[in-house]
GROMACS .gro file of C-alpha atoms in nm:
model
  471
    1MET     CA    1  -0.454   3.343   2.235
    2SER     CA    2  -0.498   3.524   2.566
    3ASP     CA    3  -0.373   3.395   2.902
    4ALA     CA    4  -0.737   3.347   3.005
    5ASP     CA    5  -0.800   3.124   2.702
    6ARG     CA    6  -0.493   2.915   2.780
    7LYS     CA    7  -0.626   2.843   3.127
    8ARG     CA    8  -0.966   2.725   3.001
    9PRO     CA    9  -1.031   2.353   2.948
   10PRO     CA   10  -0.967   2.231   2.591
   11HIS     CA   11  -1.257   2.277   2.352
   12VAL     CA   12  -1.354   1.954   2.173
   13LEU     CA   13  -1.570   1.974   1.861
   14VAL     CA   14  -1.744   1.644   1.786
   15LEU     CA   15  -1.824   1.613   1.416
   16TRP     CA   16  -2.043   1.337   1.279
   17ASN     CA   17  -2.249   1.280   0.965
   18GLN     CA   18  -2.598   1.133   0.964
   19THR     CA   19  -2.849   1.211   0.690
   20ASP     CA   20  -3.085   0.914   0.675
   21GLU     CA   21  -3.323   0.801   0.945
   22ASP     CA   22  -3.184   0.563   1.207
   23VAL     CA   23  -3.341   0.220   1.159
   24TYR     CA   24  -3.282   0.135   1.526
   25GLU     CA   25  -3.481   0.445   1.622
   26VAL     CA   26  -3.767   0.332   1.397
   27TRP     CA   27  -3.768  -0.015   1.553
   28LYS     CA   28  -3.763   0.136   1.900
   29GLN     CA   29  -4.071   0.345   1.820
   30LEU     CA   30  -4.251   0.039   1.681
   31GLY     CA   31  -4.193  -0.150   2.004
   32PRO     CA   32  -4.089  -0.516   2.055
   33GLN     CA   33  -4.108  -0.712   1.731
   34PRO     CA   34  -4.138  -1.092   1.709
   35LEU     CA   35  -3.848  -1.265   1.541
   36PRO     CA   36  -3.952  -1.399   1.199
   37TRP     CA   37  -3.770  -1.729   1.257
   38ASP     CA   38  -3.904  -1.771   1.615
   39PRO     CA   39  -4.227  -1.574   1.681
   40SER     CA   40  -4.213  -1.672   2.051
   41ARG     CA   41  -3.915  -1.437   2.095
   42THR     CA   42  -3.876  -1.065   2.034
   43ALA     CA   43  -3.576  -0.890   1.883
   44SER     CA   44  -3.310  -0.755   2.116
   45GLU     CA   45  -3.315  -0.380   2.154
   46VAL     CA   46  -3.012  -0.209   2.003
   47GLY     CA   47  -2.896   0.136   2.108
   48THR     CA   48  -2.988   0.416   1.871
   49VAL     CA   49  -2.732   0.646   1.713
   50GLN     CA   50  -2.855   0.935   1.925
   51GLU     CA   51  -2.825   0.732   2.243
   52GLU     CA   52  -2.469   0.640   2.154
   53MET     CA   53  -2.387   1.003   2.078
   54ASP     CA   54  -2.534   1.115   2.413
   55GLN     CA   55  -2.315   0.862   2.598
   56LEU     CA   56  -2.005   0.974   2.410
   57LEU     CA   57  -2.069   1.345   2.476
   58SER     CA   58  -2.134   1.277   2.843
   59ALA     CA   59  -1.806   1.084   2.870
   60LEU     CA   60  -1.612   1.368   2.706
   61ARG     CA   61  -1.764   1.624   2.942
   62ALA     CA   62  -1.672   1.403   3.237
   63ASN     CA   63  -1.309   1.479   3.148
   64GLY     CA   64  -1.372   1.849   3.200
   65PHE     CA   65  -1.356   1.932   2.829
   66ARG     CA   66  -1.574   2.199   2.676
   67VAL     CA   67  -1.773   2.005   2.417
   68SER     CA   68  -1.963   2.117   2.106
   69VAL     CA   69  -2.126   1.883   1.858
   70VAL     CA   70  -2.236   1.925   1.495
   71ASN     CA   71  -2.402   1.680   1.260
   72VAL     CA   72  -2.270   1.804   0.925
   73ARG     CA   73  -2.543   1.622   0.728
   74ASP     CA   74  -2.340   1.582   0.408
   75ASP     CA   75  -2.295   1.959   0.390
   76PHE     CA   76  -1.933   2.054   0.328
   77GLU     CA   77  -2.000   2.424   0.390
   78LYS     CA   78  -2.152   2.330   0.724
   79LEU     CA   79  -1.841   2.134   0.816
   80LEU     CA   80  -1.615   2.430   0.733
   81ALA     CA   81  -1.845   2.672   0.915
   82ALA     CA   82  -1.847   2.454   1.227
   83VAL     CA   83  -1.467   2.449   1.247
   84THR     CA   84  -1.445   2.824   1.176
   85LEU     CA   85  -1.720   2.923   1.419
   86TYR     CA   86  -1.624   2.703   1.714
   87GLU     CA   87  -1.244   2.734   1.673
   88PRO     CA   88  -1.189   2.405   1.857
   89ASP     CA   89  -0.865   2.294   2.014
   90VAL     CA   90  -0.931   1.948   1.872
   91ILE     CA   91  -1.188   1.771   1.654
   92PHE     CA   92  -1.330   1.437   1.768
   93ASN     CA   93  -1.374   1.287   1.424
   94LEU     CA   94  -1.676   1.061   1.378
   95VAL     CA   95  -1.732   1.133   1.006
   96GLU     CA   96  -1.704   0.797   0.831
   97TYR     CA   97  -1.842   0.892   0.488
   98PHE     CA   98  -1.959   1.189   0.283
   99TYR     CA   99  -2.231   1.202   0.015
  100ASP     CA  100  -2.301   0.840   0.113
  101ASP     CA  101  -1.956   0.749  -0.016
  102GLU     CA  102  -1.725   0.574   0.230
  103THR     CA  103  -1.422   0.629   0.007
  104LEU     CA  104  -1.444   1.001   0.096
  105GLU     CA  105  -1.372   0.928   0.465
  106PRO     CA  106  -0.997   0.998   0.423
  107HIS     CA  107  -1.073   1.325   0.245
  108VAL     CA  108  -1.257   1.459   0.549
  109ALA     CA  109  -0.951   1.399   0.765
  110ALA     CA  110  -0.742   1.573   0.496
  111VAL     CA  111  -0.963   1.882   0.531
  112TYR     CA  112  -0.880   1.896   0.902
  113ASP     CA  113  -0.512   1.877   0.812
  114LEU     CA  114  -0.547   2.166   0.567
  115LEU     CA  115  -0.729   2.369   0.832
  116ASP     CA  116  -0.440   2.290   1.072
  117VAL     CA  117  -0.674   2.161   1.341
  118PRO     CA  118  -0.570   1.842   1.526
  119TYR     CA  119  -0.821   1.558   1.522
  120THR     CA  120  -0.863   1.218   1.679
  121GLY     CA  121  -0.784   0.900   1.495
  122ASN     CA  122  -0.590   0.807   1.188
  123THR     CA  123  -0.440   1.007   0.905
  124PRO     CA  124  -0.587   1.027   0.553
  125LEU     CA  125  -0.310   0.800   0.421
  126THR     CA  126  -0.379   0.527   0.677
  127LEU     CA  127  -0.757   0.552   0.635
  128ALA     CA  128  -0.727   0.526   0.256
  129THR     CA  129  -0.473   0.242   0.268
  130CYS     CA  130  -0.671   0.029   0.512
  131GLN     CA  131  -0.990   0.090   0.315
  132SER     CA  132  -0.850  -0.137   0.045
  133LYS     CA  133  -0.830  -0.491   0.178
  134ILE     CA  134  -0.612  -0.584  -0.118
  135ARG     CA  135  -0.362  -0.304  -0.063
  136THR     CA  136  -0.355  -0.391   0.306
  137LYS     CA  137  -0.268  -0.754   0.233
  138ILE     CA  138   0.010  -0.650  -0.006
  139LEU     CA  139   0.166  -0.428   0.261
  140LEU     CA  140   0.133  -0.684   0.539
  141GLU     CA  141   0.290  -0.956   0.324
  142ALA     CA  142   0.574  -0.723   0.223
  143TYR     CA  143   0.663  -0.688   0.591
  144GLY     CA  144   0.641  -1.061   0.658
  145LEU     CA  145   0.314  -1.050   0.850
  146PRO     CA  146   0.083  -1.351   0.820
  147THR     CA  147  -0.234  -1.331   0.611
  148SER     CA  148  -0.426  -1.614   0.450
  149PRO     CA  149  -0.340  -1.700   0.086
  150TRP     CA  150  -0.544  -1.484  -0.151
  151MET     CA  151  -0.607  -1.354  -0.498
  152GLU     CA  152  -0.779  -1.050  -0.648
  153CYS     CA  153  -1.057  -1.085  -0.905
  154LYS     CA  154  -1.105  -0.763  -1.100
  155PRO     CA  155  -1.441  -0.691  -1.266
  156GLY     CA  156  -1.465  -0.831  -1.615
  157GLU     CA  157  -1.145  -1.034  -1.599
  158PRO     CA  158  -1.144  -1.415  -1.618
  159ILE     CA  159  -1.182  -1.584  -1.279
  160PRO     CA  160  -0.885  -1.819  -1.226
  161GLU     CA  161  -0.979  -2.186  -1.213
  162PRO     CA  162  -0.835  -2.436  -0.963
  163GLY     CA  163  -0.542  -2.619  -1.115
  164ALA     CA  164  -0.465  -2.333  -1.349
  165GLU     CA  165  -0.124  -2.173  -1.335
  166GLY     CA  166  -0.105  -1.925  -1.049
  167PHE     CA  167  -0.412  -2.064  -0.871
  168GLU     CA  168  -0.270  -2.204  -0.548
  169LEU     CA  169  -0.565  -2.158  -0.314
  170HIS     CA  170  -0.746  -2.443  -0.141
  171TYR     CA  171  -1.118  -2.465  -0.071
  172PRO     CA  172  -1.311  -2.355   0.120
  173LEU     CA  173  -1.260  -1.995   0.011
  174ILE     CA  174  -1.423  -1.674   0.131
  175VAL     CA  175  -1.515  -1.397  -0.114
  176LYS     CA  176  -1.525  -1.038   0.010
  177PRO     CA  177  -1.574  -0.697  -0.153
  178GLY     CA  178  -1.230  -0.541  -0.180
  179ARG     CA  179  -1.320  -0.204  -0.025
  180GLU     CA  180  -1.617  -0.252   0.209
  181ASP     CA  181  -1.598  -0.224   0.588
  182ALA     CA  182  -1.830  -0.317   0.877
  183SER     CA  183  -1.872  -0.669   0.727
  184GLY     CA  184  -2.042  -0.526   0.418
  185GLY     CA  185  -2.099  -0.801   0.162
  186ILE     CA  186  -2.012  -1.080   0.407
  187GLU     CA  187  -2.280  -1.352   0.425
  188PRO     CA  188  -2.281  -1.730   0.477
  189GLU     CA  189  -2.285  -1.758   0.095
  190SER     CA  190  -1.949  -1.577   0.089
  191VAL     CA  191  -1.780  -1.907   0.184
  192VAL     CA  192  -1.758  -2.126  -0.126
  193HIS     CA  193  -1.652  -2.488  -0.182
  194ASP     CA  194  -1.630  -2.521  -0.561
  195TYR     CA  195  -1.553  -2.324  -0.875
  196GLU     CA  196  -1.917  -2.271  -0.972
  197SER     CA  197  -2.006  -2.110  -0.639
  198LEU     CA  198  -1.681  -1.912  -0.648
  199CYS     CA  199  -1.771  -1.759  -0.985
  200ARG     CA  200  -2.125  -1.687  -0.869
  201ARG     CA  201  -2.007  -1.505  -0.556
  202VAL     CA  202  -1.734  -1.309  -0.733
  203ARG     CA  203  -1.983  -1.188  -0.992
  204TYR     CA  204  -2.223  -1.096  -0.713
  205VAL     CA  205  -1.955  -0.872  -0.558
  206TRP     CA  206  -1.882  -0.715  -0.896
  207HIS     CA  207  -2.250  -0.642  -0.960
  208GLU     CA  208  -2.360  -0.532  -0.612
  209PHE     CA  209  -2.053  -0.338  -0.500
  210GLU     CA  210  -1.886  -0.241  -0.830
  211GLN     CA  211  -1.539  -0.321  -0.704
  212PRO     CA  212  -1.282  -0.602  -0.715
  213ALA     CA  213  -1.343  -0.917  -0.514
  214LEU     CA  214  -1.090  -1.041  -0.262
  215VAL     CA  215  -1.077  -1.422  -0.252
  216GLU     CA  216  -0.901  -1.579   0.048
  217GLU     CA  217  -0.860  -1.923   0.194
  218TYR     CA  218  -1.116  -1.956   0.472
  219ILE     CA  219  -0.942  -1.998   0.808
  220ASP     CA  220  -1.133  -2.233   1.037
  221GLY     CA  221  -1.042  -2.117   1.386
  222ARG     CA  222  -1.089  -1.877   1.673
  223GLU     CA  223  -1.160  -1.513   1.588
  224ILE     CA  224  -0.949  -1.280   1.804
  225HIS     CA  225  -0.950  -0.901   1.789
  226ALA     CA  226  -0.666  -0.690   1.927
  227ALA     CA  227  -0.763  -0.335   2.018
  228ILE     CA  228  -0.463  -0.100   2.028
  229LEU     CA  229  -0.441   0.238   2.198
  230GLY     CA  230  -0.157   0.487   2.167
  231ASN     CA  231   0.127   0.595   1.942
  232PHE     CA  232   0.481   0.497   1.862
  233ARG     CA  233   0.751   0.743   1.956
  234GLU     CA  234   1.125   0.701   1.918
  235GLY     CA  235   1.323   0.786   2.228
  236ARG     CA  236   1.606   1.040   2.241
  237ARG     CA  237   1.908   0.990   2.461
  238ASN     CA  238   2.027   1.266   2.692
  239PRO     CA  239   2.352   1.388   2.526
  240PHE     CA  240   2.471   1.551   2.849
  241CYS     CA  241   2.459   1.236   3.059
  242PHE     CA  242   2.721   0.959   3.062
  243LYS     CA  243   2.463   0.710   3.185
  244GLU     CA  244   2.200   0.569   2.954
  245GLU     CA  245   1.930   0.820   3.024
  246TRP     CA  246   1.637   0.918   2.805
  247ALA     CA  247   1.580   1.285   2.731
  248VAL     CA  248   1.254   1.168   2.573
  249PRO     CA  249   1.161   0.808   2.660
  250PRO     CA  250   1.042   0.578   2.380
  251GLN     CA  251   0.673   0.503   2.363
  252THR     CA  252   0.489   0.197   2.236
  253PRO     CA  253   0.112   0.168   2.190
  254GLU     CA  254  -0.077  -0.055   2.432
  255VAL     CA  255  -0.243  -0.375   2.318
  256LEU     CA  256  -0.558  -0.394   2.530
  257PRO     CA  257  -0.699  -0.725   2.662
  258LEU     CA  258  -0.789  -0.946   2.367
  259PHE     CA  259  -1.146  -0.986   2.244
  260GLU     CA  260  -1.291  -1.309   2.106
  261MET     CA  261  -1.606  -1.365   1.906
  262GLU     CA  262  -1.733  -1.711   1.994
  263PHE     CA  263  -1.966  -1.885   1.748
  264GLU     CA  264  -2.250  -2.122   1.817
  265GLU     CA  265  -2.176  -2.475   1.704
  266PRO     CA  266  -2.400  -2.580   1.410
  267GLU     CA  267  -2.659  -2.842   1.493
  268ASP     CA  268  -2.628  -3.051   1.178
  269ASP     CA  269  -2.413  -2.972   0.875
  270TRP     CA  270  -2.092  -2.770   0.875
  271GLU     CA  271  -2.150  -2.396   0.862
  272PRO     CA  272  -1.894  -2.118   0.823
  273GLN     CA  273  -1.828  -1.932   1.145
  274ILE     CA  274  -1.803  -1.573   1.029
  275ILE     CA  275  -1.913  -1.228   1.144
  276SER     CA  276  -2.157  -1.157   0.865
  277TYR     CA  277  -2.324  -0.822   0.807
  278LYS     CA  278  -2.652  -0.943   0.952
  279ALA     CA  279  -2.477  -1.107   1.248
  280LYS     CA  280  -2.319  -0.773   1.329
  281TRP     CA  281  -2.609  -0.534   1.270
  282ASP     CA  282  -2.952  -0.698   1.228
  283PRO     CA  283  -3.127  -0.799   1.555
  284HIS     CA  284  -3.406  -0.965   1.354
  285SER     CA  285  -3.165  -1.211   1.190
  286LYS     CA  286  -3.093  -1.555   1.332
  287GLN     CA  287  -2.722  -1.492   1.266
  288PHE     CA  288  -2.730  -1.206   1.520
  289TYR     CA  289  -2.785  -1.461   1.800
  290GLN     CA  290  -2.533  -1.722   1.684
  291MET     CA  291  -2.225  -1.556   1.828
  292ASP     CA  292  -2.118  -1.416   2.162
  293ALA     CA  293  -1.854  -1.158   2.255
  294VAL     CA  294  -1.599  -1.257   2.520
  295CYS     CA  295  -1.343  -1.016   2.664
  296PRO     CA  296  -1.083  -1.092   2.771
  297ALA     CA  297  -1.047  -1.398   2.548
  298GLU     CA  298  -1.028  -1.718   2.753
  299ASP     CA  299  -0.805  -2.026   2.739
  300LEU     CA  300  -0.540  -1.881   2.509
  301ASP     CA  301  -0.203  -2.033   2.585
  302PRO     CA  302   0.055  -1.767   2.686
  303ASP     CA  303   0.277  -1.819   2.381
  304THR     CA  304  -0.013  -1.777   2.139
  305GLU     CA  305  -0.139  -1.468   2.320
  306GLU     CA  306   0.207  -1.310   2.316
  307ARG     CA  307   0.243  -1.384   1.946
  308ILE     CA  308  -0.099  -1.233   1.872
  309ARG     CA  309   0.002  -0.915   2.054
  310GLU     CA  310   0.333  -0.894   1.867
  311ILE     CA  311   0.167  -0.941   1.528
  312ALA     CA  312  -0.105  -0.688   1.608
  313LEU     CA  313   0.145  -0.426   1.719
  314GLU     CA  314   0.360  -0.474   1.409
  315ALA     CA  315   0.052  -0.450   1.181
  316TYR     CA  316  -0.043  -0.127   1.361
  317ARG     CA  317   0.305   0.010   1.289
  318VAL     CA  318   0.323  -0.109   0.927
  319MET     CA  319  -0.013   0.045   0.838
  320GLY     CA  320   0.081   0.376   1.000
  321CYS     CA  321  -0.194   0.367   1.262
  322ARG     CA  322  -0.215   0.620   1.542
  323ASP     CA  323  -0.434   0.687   1.848
  324TYR     CA  324  -0.650   0.375   1.814
  325ALA     CA  325  -0.725   0.086   1.579
  326ARG     CA  326  -0.828  -0.279   1.590
  327ILE     CA  327  -0.650  -0.573   1.431
  328ASP     CA  328  -0.879  -0.871   1.356
  329MET     CA  329  -0.716  -1.216   1.341
  330ARG     CA  330  -0.786  -1.587   1.329
  331VAL     CA  331  -0.602  -1.867   1.509
  332GLU     CA  332  -0.634  -2.184   1.301
  333HIS     CA  333  -0.771  -2.480   1.497
  334ASP     CA  334  -0.543  -2.749   1.357
  335THR     CA  335  -0.207  -2.571   1.342
  336GLY     CA  336  -0.239  -2.278   1.583
  337ASP     CA  337  -0.114  -2.049   1.305
  338ILE     CA  338  -0.222  -1.686   1.332
  339TYR     CA  339  -0.358  -1.491   1.033
  340ILE     CA  340  -0.450  -1.122   1.007
  341LEU     CA  341  -0.797  -1.076   0.862
  342GLU     CA  342  -0.820  -0.699   0.864
  343VAL     CA  343  -0.674  -0.376   1.003
  344ASN     CA  344  -0.958  -0.147   1.112
  345PRO     CA  345  -0.828   0.211   1.155
  346ASN     CA  346  -1.166   0.345   1.263
  347PRO     CA  347  -1.339   0.091   1.490
  348ASP     CA  348  -1.672   0.170   1.653
  349LEU     CA  349  -1.618   0.375   1.971
  350ALA     CA  350  -1.974   0.349   2.101
  351ASP     CA  351  -2.002   0.234   2.461
  352GLY     CA  352  -2.045  -0.145   2.450
  353SER     CA  353  -1.861  -0.194   2.119
  354ALA     CA  354  -1.584  -0.451   2.085
  355TYR     CA  355  -1.313  -0.186   2.115
  356VAL     CA  356  -1.467  -0.034   2.426
  357MET     CA  357  -1.511  -0.380   2.580
  358CYS     CA  358  -1.132  -0.424   2.548
  359SER     CA  359  -1.080  -0.086   2.711
  360ASP     CA  360  -1.318  -0.178   2.994
  361ALA     CA  361  -1.122  -0.500   3.051
  362SER     CA  362  -0.803  -0.293   3.087
  363GLY     CA  363  -0.957  -0.116   3.387
  364ARG     CA  364  -1.045   0.209   3.211
  365THR     CA  365  -1.383   0.374   3.228
  366TYR     CA  366  -1.545   0.490   2.905
  367ALA     CA  367  -1.465   0.850   3.000
  368GLN     CA  368  -1.099   0.765   3.062
  369LEU     CA  369  -1.067   0.599   2.721
  370LEU     CA  370  -1.211   0.898   2.535
  371GLY     CA  371  -1.002   1.135   2.745
  372GLU     CA  372  -0.682   0.954   2.643
  373ILE     CA  373  -0.778   0.966   2.276
  374VAL     CA  374  -0.849   1.339   2.294
  375ARG     CA  375  -0.524   1.414   2.476
  376MET     CA  376  -0.323   1.226   2.210
  377ALA     CA  377  -0.478   1.451   1.947
  378LEU     CA  378  -0.421   1.762   2.159
  379ALA     CA  379  -0.050   1.679   2.169
  380ARG     CA  380  -0.045   1.741   1.792
  381ARG     CA  381  -0.163   2.101   1.826
  382PRO     CA  382   0.041   2.349   1.621
  383PRO     CA  383   0.259   2.598   1.812
  384ASP     CA  384   0.063   2.871   1.985
  385GLU     CA  385   0.052   3.175   1.757
  386GLY     CA  386   0.003   3.399   2.058
  387ALA     CA  387   0.318   3.282   2.233
  388SER     CA  388   0.593   3.539   2.290
  389GLU     CA  389   0.837   3.328   2.088
  390PRO     CA  390   0.643   3.122   1.834
  391VAL     CA  391   0.816   2.807   1.718
  392GLN     CA  392   0.905   2.816   1.348
  393ARG     CA  393   0.832   2.493   1.167
  394GLU     CA  394   1.106   2.326   0.968
  395PRO     CA  395   1.042   2.358   0.593
  396SER     CA  396   0.997   2.037   0.394
  397ASP     CA  397   1.227   2.168   0.116
  398LEU     CA  398   1.562   2.005   0.199
  399LEU     CA  399   1.770   2.268   0.021
  400LEU     CA  400   1.591   2.553   0.196
  401ARG     CA  401   1.626   2.374   0.529
  402GLU     CA  402   2.001   2.328   0.479
  403TYR     CA  403   2.072   2.688   0.379
  404ARG     CA  404   1.841   2.838   0.637
  405ARG     CA  405   2.053   2.672   0.904
  406THR     CA  406   2.369   2.831   0.763
  407GLY     CA  407   2.219   3.177   0.723
  408TYR     CA  408   2.184   3.109   0.348
  409ARG     CA  409   2.563   3.089   0.309
  410PRO     CA  410   2.709   2.807   0.098
  411VAL     CA  411   2.907   2.548   0.285
  412ALA     CA  412   3.214   2.380   0.133
  413GLU     CA  413   3.172   2.006   0.111
  414PRO     CA  414   3.426   1.775   0.282
  415GLY     CA  415   3.730   1.706   0.065
  416GLY     CA  416   3.627   1.950  -0.207
  417ALA     CA  417   3.801   2.283  -0.248
  418GLY     CA  418   3.661   2.554  -0.467
  419GLY     CA  419   3.445   2.408  -0.738
  420ALA     CA  420   3.340   2.102  -0.539
  421GLY     CA  421   3.041   2.281  -0.396
  422GLY     CA  422   2.927   2.386  -0.741
  423ALA     CA  423   2.966   2.035  -0.871
  424SER     CA  424   2.711   1.903  -0.627
  425ALA     CA  425   2.455   2.158  -0.747
  426GLY     CA  426   2.508   2.135  -1.121
  427GLY     CA  427   2.577   1.764  -1.135
  428GLU     CA  428   2.831   1.808  -1.418
  429GLY     CA  429   3.068   2.071  -1.288
  430ALA     CA  430   3.336   1.846  -1.150
  431GLY     CA  431   3.624   1.990  -1.350
  432GLU     CA  432   3.815   2.304  -1.294
  433GLY     CA  433   3.525   2.537  -1.346
  434GLY     CA  434   3.291   2.397  -1.086
  435ALA     CA  435   2.919   2.442  -1.130
  436GLY     CA  436   2.943   2.648  -1.448
  437GLU     CA  437   2.913   2.337  -1.667
  438GLY     CA  438   2.579   2.214  -1.542
  439GLU     CA  439   2.249   2.310  -1.681
  440GLY     CA  440   2.206   2.536  -1.390
  441GLY     CA  441   2.172   2.281  -1.113
  442ALA     CA  442   2.006   2.452  -0.824
  443GLY     CA  443   2.008   2.779  -1.017
  444GLU     CA  444   1.791   2.645  -1.303
  445GLY     CA  445   1.946   2.839  -1.588
  446GLU     CA  446   1.956   3.213  -1.575
  447GLY     CA  447   1.829   3.299  -1.232
  448GLU     CA  448   1.982   3.634  -1.156
  449GLY     CA  449   2.050   3.596  -0.792
  450GLY     CA  450   1.848   3.351  -0.588
  451ALA     CA  451   1.960   2.992  -0.601
  452GLY     CA  452   2.167   3.057  -0.914
  453GLU     CA  453   2.402   3.284  -0.724
  454GLY     CA  454   2.432   3.031  -0.450
  455ALA     CA  455   2.542   2.762  -0.694
  456GLY     CA  456   2.787   2.990  -0.863
  457GLY     CA  457   2.923   3.131  -0.539
  458ALA     CA  458   2.996   2.786  -0.410
  459GLY     CA  459   3.274   2.750  -0.662
  460GLU     CA  460   3.450   3.070  -0.583
  461GLY     CA  461   3.763   2.910  -0.438
  462GLU     CA  462   3.993   2.805  -0.715
  463GLY     CA  463   3.830   2.918  -1.028
  464GLY     CA  464   3.477   2.809  -0.929
  465ALA     CA  465   3.163   2.900  -1.119
  466GLY     CA  466   3.266   3.259  -1.123
  467GLU     CA  467   2.998   3.415  -1.336
  468GLY     CA  468   2.709   3.422  -1.095
  469GLY     CA  469   2.384   3.384  -1.287
  470GLU     CA  470   2.543   3.171  -1.560
  471SER     CA  471   2.547   2.859  -1.344
   0.00000   0.00000   0.00000
C-alpha cells in the first residue's frame, strides 16, 4: 500500500442480497390501499428497501468514507468479484441469507474471514449459534442467565403431555420455530392453553418450517429490548509503573437507552401480547396497529433497569457478540422477574428501526452510529503488508509457537535434567532413556530431523534419547 493510499479515507464496500421484488415498493406504486378490516382507513406507508439503502449509504458517506455498494443477487461469483475488484478496507455486511436460505448467513461471514477482509457485525460462530433458539437457551441457562422454562419438540417424536414425567411447563405456552428470525412463525395462534392446541401448533411448525419447535412458558409482561454497541476488551496493566495504570484500558460495550414495545389492551377477551410476524411487517394487518414503540422505556424502576442492563450485557458476552446486537426480554407483571426471549446478533439497522431508535435516544445521529460500527470493524484490519516492518502473526500451533520463540531450540523443563524434556514429548520416556521409549511423541515415529530430532535432542543431558530419529 502506498503512502497516498494510506492517507485516503477508508473504503467501505456495502454488500447486500436482494433477488425478489420488494413488496413495499409494489404497494407504493399501487398507491394508498384501504385496510381490509377498516375500509375508512388506508395502510401506513412503509419505507422500501431501496429507500433504506439510500439512507444508509448517505449516512456512511457523511463520515467521509469512500463507499461502494453491490447487490450480490444470490451470485457467489459476484460476491467474490466485488471484494476482489473493489479491494475494500472493510465490508459493511448486510447479507442475511443466500439462495433464499437464512442458515447460510454465517457462511457468508466465513467467506469474508477466509478472504482476510474485516467486516461489520458478528462472527460466523455467533451468527450460527444465535440462529438456533434452542442452542441459545442451553447456553444462557448454562451461564445462569434467566430464560422462561422450555422444551424442544423434534419432528416426528411424541409431544410430551402435561403431567407426564419431565413435563414441568405451565400454560399458557408459546410455540415458536426453533430456527426462524424476524418473528417468522409467530402468530396469535402460537400461544396455546391446552394440550390439543399445543399439538396442533407444534405440528404446524414441523410441517411449515421443517424444523424443531421450541415450546416456552408464555411470559405475561412488558417487552423490553436492550440494544448494545461495542466490544469487550481486557485491560493490560503498565508493567513499568508502580501505580495502577492501564497500558491498554479495559473496554465494555455500551447498553443504549432501553426500548419498549407497548401493546394495545384487548377490548374484550384476553389476547396474547406478542410481536407477531404480521405485527412487525404487514401494514395491512390489524396487528400492525396494536403496538407502539417507546424509546427510552418509561416508568421502569431503577433497580429493574439496572438488572436488565446487567443481564443484557452478560448475554452479549456469553453469546460472543461483537460490534452490535439486541437482547429482547420480558419483565413479568406479577413478579418483576426478567426473562431473555432472544439474542439477535443481526438486528435491523435501517433508520427508524428499534436498534436505531435506541441509538437516537443515546444522542447519536444515524451517521455517527454507522461510523462507530465501521470503525470497530476497521480496527480488525490485518497488518499492513506494505509496511516497512510487517507484523508477523502468532501461529495457532502451540508447539510451533513455543519453539519459534526459542529459536527452535529445546528448553529444559523445570526440575528435569536430561531426559525430562524428552519425557514430555513422548509421554512414556520418564526413565533413564528419556523420550526414546515413546511412540515418537512429537517426532511421530521415524522423522529424520524435524520434530523427531527435537524430541530426541531434548534428552541429551544424562543419557537422553540419544538416537535422533528413533524417538
